[in-house]
Coordinates of N, CA, C and O in Angstrom, one line a residue:
M1 N -40.0 30.5 9.4 CA -40.0 30.0 10.8 C -40.3 28.5 10.7 O -41.3 28.1 10.0
A2 N -39.5 27.7 11.3 CA -39.7 26.2 11.3 C -40.1 25.8 12.7 O -39.3 25.9 13.7
K3 N -41.3 25.4 12.8 CA -41.9 25.0 14.1 C -42.2 23.5 14.2 O -42.8 23.0 13.2
V4 N -41.9 22.9 15.3 CA -42.2 21.5 15.5 C -43.6 21.3 15.7 O -44.2 21.9 16.6
I5 N -44.3 20.4 15.0 CA -45.7 20.2 15.2 C -46.0 18.7 15.7 O -47.1 18.5 16.2
S6 N -45.0 17.9 15.6 CA -45.1 16.5 16.2 C -43.7 15.9 16.5 O -42.8 16.1 15.8
N7 N -43.7 15.2 17.6 CA -42.5 14.5 18.0 C -42.8 13.1 18.5 O -42.1 12.5 19.3
K8 N -43.9 12.5 18.0 CA -44.4 11.2 18.5 C -43.6 10.0 18.0 O -43.7 9.0 18.5
M9 N -42.9 10.2 16.9 CA -42.1 9.1 16.3 C -40.7 9.1 17.0 O -40.2 10.1 17.5
T10 N -40.1 7.9 17.0 CA -38.8 7.7 17.6 C -37.7 8.4 16.7 O -37.7 8.1 15.5
K11 N -37.0 9.3 17.2 CA -35.9 10.0 16.5 C -36.3 10.8 15.3 O -35.6 11.1 14.4
T12 N -37.6 11.1 15.2 CA -38.1 11.9 14.1 C -39.1 13.0 14.6 O -39.9 12.7 15.5
I13 N -39.0 14.2 14.0 CA -39.9 15.3 14.3 C -40.5 15.7 13.0 O -39.9 15.5 11.9
V14 N -41.7 16.3 13.1 CA -42.4 16.9 11.9 C -42.3 18.4 12.1 O -42.7 18.9 13.1
V15 N -41.8 19.1 11.1 CA -41.5 20.5 11.2 C -42.4 21.2 10.1 O -42.4 20.8 8.9
K16 N -43.1 22.2 10.5 CA -43.9 23.0 9.6 C -43.2 24.3 9.3 O -42.9 25.1 10.2
V17 N -42.9 24.6 8.0 CA -42.3 25.8 7.6 C -43.3 26.7 6.9 O -43.9 26.2 5.8
E18 N -43.5 27.9 7.4 CA -44.5 28.8 6.8 C -43.8 29.8 5.9 O -42.7 30.3 6.2
R19 N -44.5 30.2 4.9 CA -44.1 31.4 4.1 C -45.3 32.2 3.7 O -46.4 31.7 3.4
R20 N -45.1 33.5 3.6 CA -46.2 34.4 3.3 C -45.8 35.1 1.9 O -44.7 35.5 1.7
F21 N -46.9 35.1 1.0 CA -46.7 35.6 -0.3 C -48.0 36.1 -0.8 O -49.1 35.7 -0.4
P22 N -47.9 37.1 -1.8 CA -49.2 37.6 -2.4 C -49.8 36.6 -3.3 O -49.0 35.9 -4.1
H23 N -51.1 36.4 -3.3 CA -51.8 35.5 -4.2 C -51.5 36.0 -5.6 O -51.6 37.2 -5.9
P24 N -51.3 35.1 -6.6 CA -50.9 35.5 -7.9 C -52.0 36.3 -8.6 O -51.8 37.2 -9.4
K25 N -53.3 35.9 -8.4 CA -54.4 36.6 -9.0 C -55.0 37.7 -8.2 O -55.2 38.8 -8.7
F26 N -55.3 37.4 -6.9 CA -56.0 38.4 -6.1 C -55.1 39.3 -5.3 O -55.6 40.2 -4.7
K27 N -53.8 39.1 -5.2 CA -52.8 39.9 -4.6 C -53.0 40.0 -3.1 O -52.3 40.8 -2.4
K28 N -53.9 39.2 -2.5 CA -54.0 39.2 -1.0 C -52.9 38.3 -0.5 O -52.5 37.3 -1.1
V29 N -52.3 38.7 0.7 CA -51.2 38.0 1.3 C -51.8 36.7 1.9 O -52.7 36.8 2.7
V30 N -51.2 35.6 1.5 CA -51.7 34.3 2.0 C -50.5 33.6 2.6 O -49.3 33.9 2.3
T31 N -50.8 32.6 3.5 CA -49.7 31.9 4.2 C -49.7 30.5 3.7 O -50.8 29.8 3.8
G32 N -48.6 30.1 3.1 CA -48.5 28.7 2.6 C -47.5 28.0 3.6 O -46.7 28.6 4.2
Y33 N -47.6 26.7 3.6 CA -46.7 26.0 4.5 C -46.3 24.6 3.9 O -47.0 24.1 3.0
S34 N -45.2 24.1 4.3 CA -44.7 22.8 3.9 C -44.3 22.0 5.2 O -43.9 22.6 6.2
K35 N -44.5 20.7 5.2 CA -44.2 19.9 6.3 C -43.0 19.0 5.9 O -42.9 18.5 4.8
F36 N -42.0 19.0 6.8 CA -40.8 18.2 6.6 C -40.6 17.3 7.8 O -40.8 17.6 8.9
Y37 N -40.1 16.1 7.4 CA -39.8 15.1 8.5 C -38.3 15.2 8.7 O -37.5 15.1 7.7
A38 N -37.9 15.4 9.9 CA -36.5 15.7 10.2 C -36.0 14.7 11.3 O -36.7 14.2 12.2
H39 N -34.7 14.3 11.2 CA -34.1 13.3 12.1 C -33.6 14.1 13.4 O -32.9 15.1 13.3
D40 N -34.1 13.6 14.5 CA -33.7 14.2 15.8 C -33.1 13.1 16.6 O -33.8 12.4 17.4
E41 N -31.8 12.9 16.5 CA -31.0 11.8 17.2 C -31.2 11.8 18.7 O -31.5 10.7 19.2
K42 N -31.1 12.9 19.4 CA -31.2 12.9 20.8 C -32.6 13.2 21.4 O -32.8 13.3 22.6
A43 N -33.6 13.3 20.5 CA -35.0 13.6 20.9 C -35.0 14.8 21.8 O -35.7 14.9 22.8
E44 N -34.4 15.9 21.3 CA -34.3 17.2 22.1 C -35.4 18.2 21.8 O -35.7 19.0 22.6
A45 N -36.0 18.0 20.6 CA -37.1 19.0 20.2 C -38.4 18.5 20.7 O -38.8 17.4 20.6
K46 N -39.2 19.5 21.2 CA -40.5 19.3 21.7 C -41.5 20.0 20.8 O -41.2 20.9 20.1
V47 N -42.8 19.7 20.9 CA -43.9 20.3 20.1 C -43.9 21.8 20.5 O -43.9 22.2 21.7
G48 N -43.9 22.7 19.5 CA -43.9 24.1 19.7 C -42.6 24.8 19.6 O -42.5 26.0 19.5
D49 N -41.5 24.0 19.6 CA -40.2 24.6 19.5 C -39.9 25.2 18.1 O -40.4 24.6 17.2
V50 N -39.1 26.2 18.1 CA -38.6 26.8 16.8 C -37.2 26.2 16.6 O -36.4 26.3 17.4
V51 N -37.0 25.5 15.4 CA -35.8 24.8 15.2 C -35.2 25.2 13.9 O -35.8 25.8 13.0
L52 N -33.9 24.8 13.7 CA -33.2 25.0 12.5 C -32.9 23.6 12.0 O -32.3 22.7 12.7
I53 N -33.2 23.4 10.7 CA -33.0 22.1 10.1 C -32.1 22.2 8.8 O -32.1 23.3 8.2
E54 N -31.4 21.2 8.5 CA -30.6 21.2 7.3 C -30.9 20.0 6.4 O -31.2 18.9 6.9
E55 N -30.7 20.1 5.1 CA -30.9 19.1 4.2 C -29.8 18.0 4.3 O -28.6 18.4 4.5
T56 N -30.1 16.8 4.1 CA -29.2 15.7 4.3 C -29.5 14.6 3.3 O -30.5 14.7 2.5
R57 N -28.7 13.5 3.3 CA -29.0 12.4 2.4 C -30.3 11.8 2.8 O -30.8 11.9 3.9
P58 N -31.0 11.0 2.0 CA -32.2 10.3 2.4 C -32.0 9.3 3.5 O -31.1 8.5 3.4
L59 N -32.7 9.5 4.6 CA -32.5 8.7 5.8 C -33.6 7.6 5.8 O -33.5 6.6 6.5
S60 N -34.8 7.9 5.2 CA -35.9 6.9 5.1 C -36.7 7.3 3.9 O -36.3 8.2 3.1
K61 N -37.9 6.8 3.9 CA -38.8 7.1 2.7 C -39.2 8.6 2.7 O -39.3 9.2 1.6
L62 N -39.4 9.2 3.9 CA -39.8 10.6 3.9 C -38.8 11.5 4.5 O -38.8 12.7 4.3
K63 N -37.8 11.0 5.3 CA -36.8 11.9 6.0 C -35.7 12.3 5.1 O -34.9 11.4 4.6
R64 N -35.5 13.6 4.8 CA -34.4 14.1 4.1 C -33.8 15.3 4.8 O -33.0 16.1 4.2
W65 N -34.2 15.5 6.0 CA -33.7 16.7 6.8 C -33.2 16.2 8.2 O -33.5 15.2 8.7
R66 N -32.3 17.0 8.8 CA -31.7 16.7 10.0 C -31.8 18.0 10.9 O -31.7 19.1 10.5
L67 N -32.1 17.8 12.2 CA -32.2 18.9 13.2 C -30.8 19.4 13.4 O -29.9 18.6 13.8
T68 N -30.6 20.7 13.2 CA -29.3 21.3 13.5 C -29.3 21.8 15.0 O -28.4 21.4 15.7
K69 N -30.2 22.6 15.3 CA -30.3 23.1 16.7 C -31.7 23.7 17.0 O -32.4 24.0 16.1
V70 N -32.0 23.7 18.3 CA -33.3 24.3 18.7 C -33.0 25.8 19.0 O -32.2 26.1 19.8
L71 N -33.7 26.6 18.3 CA -33.5 28.1 18.4 C -34.3 28.7 19.5 O -33.8 29.6 20.2
E72 N -35.5 28.2 19.7 CA -36.4 28.8 20.8 C -37.3 27.7 21.4 O -37.9 27.0 20.6
R73 N -37.2 27.5 22.7 CA -38.0 26.5 23.3 C -39.5 27.0 23.5 O -39.7 28.2 23.7
S74 N -40.4 26.1 23.5 CA -41.8 26.5 23.7 C -42.0 26.6 25.2 O -41.3 26.1 26.0
S75 N -43.2 27.2 25.5 CA -43.5 27.4 26.9 C -44.0 26.1 27.6 O -44.1 26.0 28.8
G76 N -44.4 25.2 26.7 CA -44.8 23.9 27.2 C -46.4 23.9 27.4 O -46.9 22.8 27.7
V77 N -47.0 25.0 27.3 CA -48.4 25.1 27.4 C -49.1 25.0 26.1 O -48.8 25.7 25.2
T78 N -49.9 24.0 25.9 CA -50.6 23.8 24.6 C -51.9 24.6 24.6 O -52.7 24.5 25.5
P79 N -52.2 25.3 23.5 CA -53.4 26.1 23.4 C -54.6 25.1 23.3 O -54.6 24.1 22.6
V80 N -55.7 25.5 24.0 CA -56.9 24.7 24.0 C -57.9 25.3 22.9 O -58.1 26.5 22.9
A81 N -58.4 24.4 22.1 CA -59.4 24.8 21.1 C -60.6 25.3 21.7 O -61.2 24.6 22.6
V82 N -61.2 26.4 21.3 CA -62.4 26.9 21.9 C -63.6 26.6 21.0 O -63.6 26.6 19.9

């Protein structure tokens, strides 16, 4: 699942990709994640959206991905930390 965690930069979104796998030693299922900077030309992705990204040529120092499409829109309600 690729979820947008930030869209504060111009034409750039930060996407968090999670994966679940058993720990090599303890065998407990853990969640690892990677953050990718992706190019969003039309600024259509918002925080919380589930998106599809594809690899592309280097666009900047950190950007090597491009937004293909928004799969699922977020409700727009941000959870409040308790």
